[in-house]
Amino acid sequence: MLIRLTHHRLPAIPSLQQPQCRSLLHRAFSLWSMKKDPDLESALSRNRRWIVNNQIKNIILRYPNQEIPIATLQKKFKTLDLKGKALNWLHKYPSCFDVTLTGHERCCRLSKRLMSLVEEEESVRDSQENAFVRRLAKLLMMSVNKSLNVLKINELKRNLGFPDDYVIRIVAKYPNLFRVVNEGGKRSSMEVELVHWDPEFAVSALETAARRSGNTRPTFSCSLPFSWVKSWERFREFDLVPYFSPYMDPRKLVEGSKEMEKRNVGLVHELLSLTLWKKASIVKLGHFRREFALPDKLNVLLLKHPGIFYVSNKYQIYTVLLREAYVGSELVEKDPLVVVKEKFGELMQEGLHEYSQRRRLINMEKRRKKGVPLARVDEVKCRRRRSGNAESDESEDGTNEQGSLFDPEERKRFYKVLFDDDTS
C-alpha cells in the first residue's frame, strides 16, 4: 500500500501494551509518510543548496557596498538555520562568492559572474510583470473574501516569483485590479483586496489543458505505475466526481462531501500550478486554510491522492509537489525566472566541483606524505559509502525507531557534507 504509518517505539510499560492502548498511542504519535520517489527527492535536494546560496546572495546585496564581513555573515547563519563556519561554505562556491581581505577583516562579495546573473534575473523579472499581475489576481480570486493579508502573501512570494516590493511594483501600479486596505491601522492587518473580477483569470490550469486537448471536462492526471492497482481504482472513483473550479464559491458545497474534496484537491493543484517550481511547504499552505476554505488536516487530503501530489519531508520540511509538473527530477515547463535561477545552480555546481577537485588533490598529497596507500583509502571510502547508503535506506523505509521526521542523523550528515573542511 502506498501510504503507511511510522511511529515511535512504545515504552515498556505493562499497562500500555494492551491492544486498545497501543492503538490509541499509534494514532496519537503516528506520522504520515509517502513512498519515496528518488527523482523528486533529488530535485528537492538540489533545490536546498540553491535556496541557501540564494539567501546568502540576498543578504550580501542588501548590505552597504554589497560587501559583508565574514563575521557578520556568520551571525546571519543562525537565522538561516545553518551550522558550521561561513568561510567553509563560501570556499565551496568560488565561482559565486569572492572572499577578500579588507584591512584586518575578511569580507565577501558576489563574483562578477554571479552579479551578471543577478542583473539578468532583474531584467527577466521586469519583463514578467504581466505574469505577476495574473498570479496575484488568481490568488485573490480563489480566496473566499477576495482579499489576503500581506504578511501571508509574503510567505508565498518567493514561490510565486514576486519581487520584494510587489506591493509597490504591482498592487499600487494596477488600481483597477487591486487595492490595499488596512482597517486595523497596523502593519499586520494590511491586506490586498481584489477590485475587479476578470473572467479571463478565472480559468484553472486543468480547464486550460482540457480546452487545448479538446476534452469536454477537466480531468486530473495520475502519475503512478499501472501496477498500483488499488491506487488507480481510488483515483478512477475520485475522477468520476464532477470537477468544481477553485474560482467558484465553495460555501454551497457540503463539508466533508466528495464534491468538497474534489474542489479542495483542485484548489491545491491550481495553487501549485501558479508557483515557479510547482511545489510549496505544506505548513505555509496550511496558513491559508481559512482564506481558501481548506481542511484542517491538509496533509491527510494530499496523501489520499498520491497520483496527483507527492509529499516529502526531506530536511524535516514537509513539501508537496505537483507530480505531473515533473519528468524525472526536471520540470516539464520552466518559467523564465526558473531558467535564470537554474543558471545560478549551474554556476554553484561548477564552483563546488572546482572546490572538490582542489580538496581531493590536497588530501591525496597529505596521505602521500604520511605514506598511506591510496588503494587502502579508496577501500575505506567504499565501505563508508555502503554503510551510509544502508543507513539512508533504513530511514527512507521508515523502519528506524525514531522515524525520518525526527531523525537527527540525516540532518547531521547534510551539514557534514556542507561544512566539513576535511571532506575529500
CSV table of C-alpha atoms in Angstrom, one decimal:
chain,number,residue,atom,x,y,z
A,1,MET,CA,0.0,0.0,0.0
A,2,LEU,CA,1.3,3.5,-0.9
A,3,ILE,CA,0.6,5.3,2.4
A,4,ARG,CA,1.9,3.9,5.6
A,5,LEU,CA,2.3,4.8,9.2
A,6,THR,CA,5.6,5.1,11.1
A,7,HIS,CA,5.7,5.6,14.8
A,8,HIS,CA,7.9,5.8,17.9
A,9,ARG,CA,8.6,2.6,19.8
A,10,LEU,CA,6.2,2.3,22.7
A,11,PRO,CA,7.6,2.5,26.3
A,12,ALA,CA,7.9,-0.8,28.0
A,13,ILE,CA,5.0,-0.2,30.5
A,14,PRO,CA,2.7,-3.1,31.0
A,15,SER,CA,-0.5,-1.0,31.0
A,16,LEU,CA,0.4,0.5,27.6
A,17,GLN,CA,0.9,-2.9,26.0
A,18,GLN,CA,-2.8,-3.6,25.9
A,19,PRO,CA,-4.1,-3.6,22.3
A,20,GLN,CA,-6.6,-0.8,22.9
A,21,CYS,CA,-3.9,1.5,24.5
A,22,ARG,CA,-1.4,0.7,21.7
A,23,SER,CA,-4.0,1.6,19.1
A,24,LEU,CA,-4.7,5.0,20.7
A,25,LEU,CA,-1.0,5.8,21.1
A,26,HIS,CA,-0.4,4.7,17.5
A,27,ARG,CA,-2.9,7.2,16.2
A,28,ALA,CA,-1.7,9.9,18.6
A,29,PHE,CA,2.0,9.7,17.7
A,30,SER,CA,1.9,8.5,14.1
A,31,LEU,CA,3.5,10.4,11.3
A,32,TRP,CA,2.1,10.0,7.8
A,33,SER,CA,4.6,9.4,5.0
A,34,MET,CA,4.6,8.6,1.3
A,35,LYS,CA,6.6,6.0,-0.6
A,36,LYS,CA,9.7,7.9,-1.7
A,37,ASP,CA,10.4,8.9,-5.3
A,38,PRO,CA,14.2,9.1,-5.9
A,39,ASP,CA,13.8,11.6,-8.8
A,40,LEU,CA,11.6,14.0,-6.9
A,41,GLU,CA,13.7,13.6,-3.7
A,42,SER,CA,16.8,14.5,-5.9
A,43,ALA,CA,15.0,17.6,-7.2
A,44,LEU,CA,14.3,18.7,-3.6
A,45,SER,CA,17.9,18.0,-2.5
A,46,ARG,CA,19.3,20.1,-5.4
A,47,ASN,CA,16.9,22.9,-4.6
A,48,ARG,CA,18.0,23.0,-1.0
A,49,ARG,CA,21.6,24.1,-1.8
A,50,TRP,CA,20.2,26.7,-4.2
A,51,ILE,CA,17.9,28.1,-1.5
A,52,VAL,CA,20.8,28.5,1.0
A,53,ASN,CA,23.0,30.3,-1.6
A,54,ASN,CA,20.2,32.5,-2.8
A,55,GLN,CA,19.6,33.6,0.8
A,56,ILE,CA,23.3,34.5,1.2
A,57,LYS,CA,23.2,36.3,-2.1
A,58,ASN,CA,20.2,38.4,-1.0
A,59,ILE,CA,21.9,39.2,2.3
A,60,ILE,CA,25.1,40.5,0.5
A,61,LEU,CA,23.0,42.5,-1.9
A,62,ARG,CA,21.2,44.3,0.9
A,63,TYR,CA,24.5,45.1,2.7
A,64,PRO,CA,26.3,48.5,2.2
A,65,ASN,CA,28.5,48.4,-0.9
A,66,GLN,CA,27.3,44.8,-1.4
A,67,GLU,CA,30.1,43.5,0.7
A,68,ILE,CA,29.7,41.8,4.1
A,69,PRO,CA,32.3,40.9,6.8
A,70,ILE,CA,32.6,37.2,7.2
A,71,ALA,CA,32.0,37.6,11.0
A,72,THR,CA,28.7,39.3,10.3
A,73,LEU,CA,27.6,36.7,7.8
A,74,GLN,CA,28.5,34.0,10.4
A,75,LYS,CA,25.9,35.6,12.8
A,76,LYS,CA,23.3,35.6,10.0
A,77,PHE,CA,23.8,31.8,9.5
A,78,LYS,CA,21.7,31.2,12.7
A,79,THR,CA,18.7,32.9,11.1
A,80,LEU,CA,19.2,30.7,8.0
A,81,ASP,CA,19.1,27.6,10.2
A,82,LEU,CA,22.7,26.8,9.2
A,83,LYS,CA,25.5,25.4,11.2
A,84,GLY,CA,29.3,25.4,10.7
A,85,LYS,CA,31.7,28.0,9.5
A,86,ALA,CA,30.5,30.6,6.9
A,87,LEU,CA,34.0,30.7,5.4
A,88,ASN,CA,34.0,27.0,4.7
A,89,TRP,CA,30.7,27.3,3.0
A,90,LEU,CA,31.8,30.3,0.8
A,91,HIS,CA,35.0,28.4,-0.2
A,92,LYS,CA,32.9,25.6,-1.6
A,93,TYR,CA,31.4,28.1,-4.2
A,94,PRO,CA,34.4,30.1,-5.5
A,95,SER,CA,32.5,30.8,-8.8
A,96,CYS,CA,29.7,32.5,-6.8
A,97,PHE,CA,31.5,34.3,-3.9
A,98,ASP,CA,34.7,36.3,-3.7
A,99,VAL,CA,36.4,36.4,-0.3
A,100,THR,CA,38.8,39.3,0.2
A,101,LEU,CA,40.9,40.8,3.0
A,102,THR,CA,39.8,44.4,3.7
A,103,GLY,CA,42.2,45.8,6.3
A,104,HIS,CA,42.3,43.1,9.0
A,105,GLU,CA,38.9,41.8,8.2
A,106,ARG,CA,37.8,39.1,5.8
A,107,CYS,CA,34.8,40.2,3.7
A,108,CYS,CA,32.7,38.6,1.0
A,109,ARG,CA,31.1,39.9,-2.2
A,110,LEU,CA,29.4,38.3,-5.1
A,111,SER,CA,31.6,37.2,-8.0
A,112,LYS,CA,31.3,39.1,-11.4
A,113,ARG,CA,29.6,36.1,-13.0
A,114,LEU,CA,27.0,35.9,-10.2
A,115,MET,CA,26.4,39.7,-10.4
A,116,SER,CA,25.8,39.2,-14.1
A,117,LEU,CA,23.1,36.6,-13.3
A,118,VAL,CA,21.6,39.0,-10.7
A,119,GLU,CA,21.2,41.6,-13.4
A,120,GLU,CA,19.8,39.1,-15.8
A,121,GLU,CA,17.2,37.9,-13.2
A,122,GLU,CA,16.1,41.5,-12.5
A,123,SER,CA,15.7,42.1,-16.3
A,124,VAL,CA,13.6,38.9,-16.6
A,125,ARG,CA,11.5,39.9,-13.5
A,126,ASP,CA,10.8,43.3,-15.1
A,127,SER,CA,9.5,41.5,-18.3
A,128,GLN,CA,7.3,39.2,-16.2
A,129,GLU,CA,5.2,42.0,-14.7
A,130,ASN,CA,2.0,40.8,-16.5
A,131,ALA,CA,2.5,37.3,-15.2
A,132,PHE,CA,2.8,38.6,-11.7
A,133,VAL,CA,-0.4,40.6,-12.0
A,134,ARG,CA,-2.2,37.5,-13.3
A,135,ARG,CA,-0.8,35.3,-10.5
A,136,LEU,CA,-1.8,37.8,-7.7
A,137,ALA,CA,-5.2,38.3,-9.2
A,138,LYS,CA,-5.8,34.5,-9.4
A,139,LEU,CA,-4.6,34.1,-5.8
A,140,LEU,CA,-7.1,36.7,-4.6
A,141,MET,CA,-9.9,35.3,-6.8
A,142,MET,CA,-9.5,31.8,-5.2
A,143,SER,CA,-9.9,33.3,-1.7
A,144,VAL,CA,-13.3,33.2,0.0
A,145,ASN,CA,-13.4,37.0,0.7
A,146,LYS,CA,-11.3,38.0,-2.4
A,147,SER,CA,-8.6,39.5,-0.1
A,148,LEU,CA,-5.4,38.3,1.6
A,149,ASN,CA,-3.2,39.5,4.4
A,150,VAL,CA,0.1,41.0,3.1
A,151,LEU,CA,2.1,39.1,5.6
A,152,LYS,CA,0.6,35.8,4.4
A,153,ILE,CA,1.2,36.6,0.7
A,154,ASN,CA,4.8,37.3,1.7
A,155,GLU,CA,5.1,33.6,2.8
A,156,LEU,CA,4.5,32.6,-0.8
A,157,LYS,CA,6.1,35.5,-2.7
A,158,ARG,CA,9.3,33.5,-3.4
A,159,ASN,CA,7.3,30.5,-4.6
A,160,LEU,CA,5.3,32.8,-7.0
A,161,GLY,CA,8.4,34.7,-8.1
A,162,PHE,CA,7.1,38.1,-6.8
A,163,PRO,CA,9.7,40.9,-6.3
A,164,ASP,CA,10.2,42.0,-2.7
A,165,ASP,CA,8.5,45.3,-3.5
A,166,TYR,CA,5.4,43.7,-5.2
A,167,VAL,CA,3.0,45.9,-3.1
A,168,ILE,CA,4.5,49.0,-4.8
A,169,ARG,CA,5.5,47.5,-8.2
A,170,ILE,CA,2.3,45.5,-8.8
A,171,VAL,CA,-0.5,46.4,-6.4
A,172,ALA,CA,-0.1,50.2,-6.5
A,173,LYS,CA,0.5,50.2,-10.2
A,174,TYR,CA,-2.8,48.4,-11.0
A,175,PRO,CA,-5.5,50.2,-9.0
A,176,ASN,CA,-8.1,48.9,-11.5
A,177,LEU,CA,-7.4,45.4,-10.1
A,178,PHE,CA,-6.1,45.7,-6.6
A,179,ARG,CA,-6.1,48.0,-3.6
A,180,VAL,CA,-4.5,48.0,-0.1
A,181,VAL,CA,-6.9,48.1,2.9
A,182,ASN,CA,-5.8,48.4,6.5
A,183,GLU,CA,-8.8,48.7,8.8
A,184,GLY,CA,-6.7,47.9,11.9
A,185,GLY,CA,-4.1,50.5,11.2
A,186,LYS,CA,-1.3,48.1,11.9
A,187,ARG,CA,1.2,46.5,9.5
A,188,SER,CA,0.0,43.1,10.5
A,189,SER,CA,-3.6,44.0,9.4
A,190,MET,CA,-2.7,45.2,5.9
A,191,GLU,CA,-4.5,43.3,3.2
A,192,VAL,CA,-4.5,43.3,-0.6
A,193,GLU,CA,-8.1,43.3,-2.0
A,194,LEU,CA,-9.4,42.4,-5.4
A,195,VAL,CA,-11.2,45.4,-7.0
A,196,HIS,CA,-12.2,43.9,-10.4
A,197,TRP,CA,-13.1,40.3,-11.3
A,198,ASP,CA,-11.6,39.4,-14.6
A,199,PRO,CA,-13.3,36.2,-16.0
A,200,GLU,CA,-10.2,35.5,-18.2
A,201,PHE,CA,-8.2,34.9,-15.0
A,202,ALA,CA,-10.9,32.6,-13.5
A,203,VAL,CA,-9.8,29.6,-15.6
A,204,SER,CA,-7.8,26.9,-13.9
A,205,ALA,CA,-4.7,25.1,-15.3
A,206,LEU,CA,-6.8,22.0,-15.6
A,207,GLU,CA,-9.5,23.8,-17.6
A,208,THR,CA,-6.9,25.3,-19.9
A,209,ALA,CA,-5.4,21.9,-20.5
A,210,ALA,CA,-8.8,20.4,-21.2
A,211,ARG,CA,-9.6,23.1,-23.8
A,212,ARG,CA,-6.3,22.6,-25.5
A,213,SER,CA,-6.8,18.9,-25.8
A,214,GLY,CA,-10.5,19.2,-26.8
A,215,ASN,CA,-11.9,17.4,-23.7
A,216,THR,CA,-15.4,18.3,-22.6
A,217,ARG,CA,-14.4,18.3,-18.9
A,218,PRO,CA,-11.2,18.9,-16.9
A,219,THR,CA,-9.5,15.8,-15.6
A,220,PHE,CA,-6.6,15.2,-13.2
A,221,SER,CA,-3.7,13.1,-14.4
A,222,CYS,CA,-2.5,10.2,-12.3
A,223,SER,CA,1.3,9.8,-12.3
A,224,LEU,CA,1.5,6.3,-10.9
A,225,PRO,CA,2.6,2.9,-12.2
A,226,PHE,CA,-0.3,0.8,-13.5
A,227,SER,CA,0.9,-2.0,-11.2
A,228,TRP,CA,-0.5,0.1,-8.3
A,229,VAL,CA,-4.0,-1.3,-8.9
A,230,LYS,CA,-5.7,-0.1,-5.7
A,231,SER,CA,-4.4,3.4,-6.0
A,232,TRP,CA,-5.6,3.5,-9.6
A,233,GLU,CA,-9.0,2.2,-8.5
A,234,ARG,CA,-9.3,5.0,-5.9
A,235,PHE,CA,-8.2,7.6,-8.5
A,236,ARG,CA,-10.8,6.4,-11.0
A,237,GLU,CA,-13.5,6.6,-8.4
A,238,PHE,CA,-12.3,10.2,-7.5
A,239,ASP,CA,-12.2,11.1,-11.2
A,240,LEU,CA,-16.0,10.3,-11.6
A,241,VAL,CA,-16.9,13.2,-9.2
A,242,PRO,CA,-17.7,16.4,-11.1
A,243,TYR,CA,-15.0,19.0,-11.3
A,244,PHE,CA,-15.5,22.1,-9.2
A,245,SER,CA,-13.5,25.1,-10.2
A,246,PRO,CA,-11.3,26.7,-7.5
A,247,TYR,CA,-12.6,30.1,-8.6
A,248,MET,CA,-16.2,29.2,-7.7
A,249,ASP,CA,-17.7,29.9,-4.2
A,250,PRO,CA,-17.2,26.7,-2.1
A,251,ARG,CA,-19.8,27.7,0.5
A,252,LYS,CA,-22.5,26.0,-1.5
A,253,LEU,CA,-20.8,22.6,-1.1
A,254,VAL,CA,-21.3,20.3,1.9
A,255,GLU,CA,-18.3,20.0,4.2
A,256,GLY,CA,-16.8,16.5,4.1
A,257,SER,CA,-18.5,15.6,0.8
A,258,LYS,CA,-16.8,14.1,-2.2
A,259,GLU,CA,-17.6,17.3,-4.1
A,260,MET,CA,-15.8,19.3,-1.5
A,261,GLU,CA,-12.8,17.0,-1.6
A,262,LYS,CA,-12.7,17.4,-5.4
A,263,ARG,CA,-12.8,21.1,-5.0
A,264,ASN,CA,-10.0,21.2,-2.4
A,265,VAL,CA,-7.8,19.0,-4.5
A,266,GLY,CA,-8.4,21.3,-7.5
A,267,LEU,CA,-7.6,24.4,-5.4
A,268,VAL,CA,-4.2,23.0,-4.2
A,269,HIS,CA,-3.5,21.9,-7.8
A,270,GLU,CA,-4.1,25.4,-9.0
A,271,LEU,CA,-2.0,27.0,-6.2
A,272,LEU,CA,0.9,24.7,-7.1
A,273,SER,CA,0.4,25.4,-10.8
A,274,LEU,CA,1.0,29.1,-10.1
A,275,THR,CA,4.3,28.6,-8.3
A,276,LEU,CA,7.7,28.6,-10.1
A,277,TRP,CA,8.8,25.1,-9.0
A,278,LYS,CA,5.3,23.6,-8.8
A,279,LYS,CA,5.8,22.9,-5.1
A,280,ALA,CA,5.2,24.6,-1.7
A,281,SER,CA,5.6,24.0,2.0
A,282,ILE,CA,2.6,22.3,3.5
A,283,VAL,CA,2.9,24.4,6.6
A,284,LYS,CA,2.7,27.6,4.5
A,285,LEU,CA,-0.3,26.3,2.6
A,286,GLY,CA,-1.9,25.4,5.9
A,287,HIS,CA,-1.7,29.1,6.9
A,288,PHE,CA,-4.3,29.8,4.2
A,289,ARG,CA,-6.8,27.3,5.4
A,290,ARG,CA,-9.4,29.9,6.4
A,291,GLU,CA,-8.8,32.1,3.4
A,292,PHE,CA,-9.2,29.2,0.9
A,293,ALA,CA,-11.6,27.1,2.9
A,294,LEU,CA,-9.2,24.2,3.1
A,295,PRO,CA,-9.5,21.3,5.5
A,296,ASP,CA,-7.6,21.4,8.9
A,297,LYS,CA,-5.8,18.2,8.1
A,298,LEU,CA,-4.4,19.3,4.8
A,299,ASN,CA,-1.6,16.6,4.8
A,300,VAL,CA,-4.3,13.9,5.0
A,301,LEU,CA,-6.0,15.3,1.9
A,302,LEU,CA,-2.7,15.4,0.0
A,303,LEU,CA,-1.7,11.8,1.0
A,304,LYS,CA,-5.1,10.5,-0.2
A,305,HIS,CA,-4.1,11.5,-3.7
A,306,PRO,CA,-0.6,10.2,-4.3
A,307,GLY,CA,-1.1,10.1,-8.1
A,308,ILE,CA,-1.6,13.9,-8.1
A,309,PHE,CA,0.6,15.1,-5.3
A,310,TYR,CA,4.0,14.0,-4.0
A,311,VAL,CA,4.7,14.7,-0.3
A,312,SER,CA,8.2,14.7,1.1
A,313,ASN,CA,9.7,15.5,4.5
A,314,LYS,CA,13.2,16.0,3.3
A,315,TYR,CA,15.3,18.1,5.7
A,316,GLN,CA,12.4,17.9,8.2
A,317,ILE,CA,10.3,20.2,6.0
A,318,TYR,CA,7.0,18.8,4.7
A,319,THR,CA,6.8,19.8,1.0
A,320,VAL,CA,4.1,19.0,-1.6
A,321,LEU,CA,5.0,18.8,-5.3
A,322,LEU,CA,2.7,18.5,-8.3
A,323,ARG,CA,3.7,15.2,-9.9
A,324,GLU,CA,2.5,16.0,-13.4
A,325,ALA,CA,4.8,19.0,-13.5
A,326,TYR,CA,7.9,16.8,-13.4
A,327,VAL,CA,9.6,14.3,-15.7
A,328,GLY,CA,12.1,12.5,-13.5
A,329,SER,CA,13.7,15.3,-11.5
A,330,GLU,CA,13.2,18.0,-14.1
A,331,LEU,CA,10.3,20.5,-14.6
A,332,VAL,CA,8.3,19.9,-17.8
A,333,GLU,CA,7.7,23.6,-18.4
A,334,LYS,CA,10.1,26.2,-17.0
A,335,ASP,CA,9.2,29.7,-16.1
A,336,PRO,CA,11.7,32.3,-17.5
A,337,LEU,CA,12.7,33.0,-13.9
A,338,VAL,CA,13.4,29.3,-13.3
A,339,VAL,CA,15.7,29.3,-16.3
A,340,VAL,CA,17.8,32.1,-14.8
A,341,LYS,CA,17.8,30.5,-11.4
A,342,GLU,CA,19.0,27.3,-12.9
A,343,LYS,CA,22.0,29.1,-14.4
A,344,PHE,CA,22.7,30.1,-10.8
A,345,GLY,CA,22.5,26.5,-9.9
A,346,GLU,CA,24.9,25.5,-12.7
A,347,LEU,CA,27.4,28.2,-11.5
A,348,MET,CA,27.1,26.8,-8.0
A,349,GLN,CA,27.8,23.3,-9.2
A,350,GLU,CA,30.8,24.4,-11.2
A,351,GLY,CA,32.3,26.1,-8.1
A,352,LEU,CA,31.5,23.0,-5.9
A,353,HIS,CA,33.2,20.7,-8.5
A,354,GLU,CA,36.3,23.0,-8.6
A,355,TYR,CA,36.4,23.0,-4.8
A,356,SER,CA,36.1,19.3,-4.5
A,357,GLN,CA,38.9,18.6,-7.0
A,358,ARG,CA,41.2,21.0,-5.2
A,359,ARG,CA,40.4,19.4,-1.8
A,360,ARG,CA,40.9,15.9,-3.3
A,361,LEU,CA,44.4,16.8,-4.6
A,362,ILE,CA,45.3,18.4,-1.2
A,363,ASN,CA,44.1,15.3,0.7
A,364,MET,CA,46.0,13.0,-1.7
A,365,GLU,CA,49.2,14.9,-1.1
A,366,LYS,CA,48.7,14.7,2.7
A,367,ARG,CA,48.2,10.9,2.5
A,368,ARG,CA,51.2,10.5,0.3
A,369,LYS,CA,53.4,12.3,2.8
A,370,LYS,CA,52.0,10.1,5.6
A,371,GLY,CA,52.7,7.0,3.5
A,372,VAL,CA,49.1,5.9,3.4
A,373,PRO,CA,48.4,3.7,0.3
A,374,LEU,CA,45.7,5.3,-1.9
A,375,ALA,CA,44.2,1.8,-2.6
A,376,ARG,CA,43.5,1.4,1.1
A,377,VAL,CA,42.0,4.9,1.3
A,378,ASP,CA,39.6,4.0,-1.6
A,379,GLU,CA,38.6,0.8,0.2
A,380,VAL,CA,37.7,2.7,3.4
A,381,LYS,CA,35.7,5.2,1.3
A,382,CYS,CA,33.7,2.4,-0.4
A,383,ARG,CA,33.0,0.8,3.0
A,384,ARG,CA,31.8,4.1,4.4
A,385,ARG,CA,29.7,4.8,1.3
A,386,ARG,CA,28.0,1.4,1.6
A,387,SER,CA,27.4,1.9,5.3
A,388,GLY,CA,25.9,5.4,4.6
A,389,ASN,CA,23.6,4.0,1.9
A,390,ALA,CA,22.3,1.3,4.3
A,391,GLU,CA,21.5,4.0,6.9
A,392,SER,CA,19.8,6.1,4.3
A,393,ASP,CA,17.7,3.1,3.1
A,394,GLU,CA,16.6,2.3,6.6
A,395,SER,CA,15.5,5.9,7.2
A,396,GLU,CA,13.6,6.0,3.9
A,397,ASP,CA,11.7,2.8,4.6
A,398,GLY,CA,10.6,4.4,7.8
A,399,THR,CA,11.7,1.4,9.9
A,400,ASN,CA,14.1,3.2,12.2
A,401,GLU,CA,12.6,3.6,15.6
A,402,GLN,CA,12.6,7.4,15.6
A,403,GLY,CA,11.0,8.0,12.2
A,404,SER,CA,12.5,10.1,9.5
A,405,LEU,CA,11.0,13.4,10.6
A,406,PHE,CA,12.6,13.3,14.0
A,407,ASP,CA,15.8,11.5,13.0
A,408,PRO,CA,18.7,13.9,13.6
A,409,GLU,CA,21.2,11.8,11.7
A,410,GLU,CA,20.0,12.8,8.3
A,411,ARG,CA,20.4,16.5,9.3
A,412,LYS,CA,23.9,15.8,10.7
A,413,ARG,CA,25.0,14.1,7.5
A,414,PHE,CA,23.7,17.0,5.5
A,415,TYR,CA,25.6,19.6,7.5
A,416,LYS,CA,28.8,17.5,7.5
A,417,VAL,CA,28.8,17.4,3.7
A,418,LEU,CA,28.3,21.1,3.5
A,419,PHE,CA,30.8,22.3,6.2
A,420,ASP,CA,33.4,19.6,6.9
A,421,ASP,CA,36.5,21.1,5.5
A,422,ASP,CA,38.4,17.8,5.5
A,423,THR,CA,35.9,16.1,3.2
A,424,SER,CA,37.7,14.8,0.1
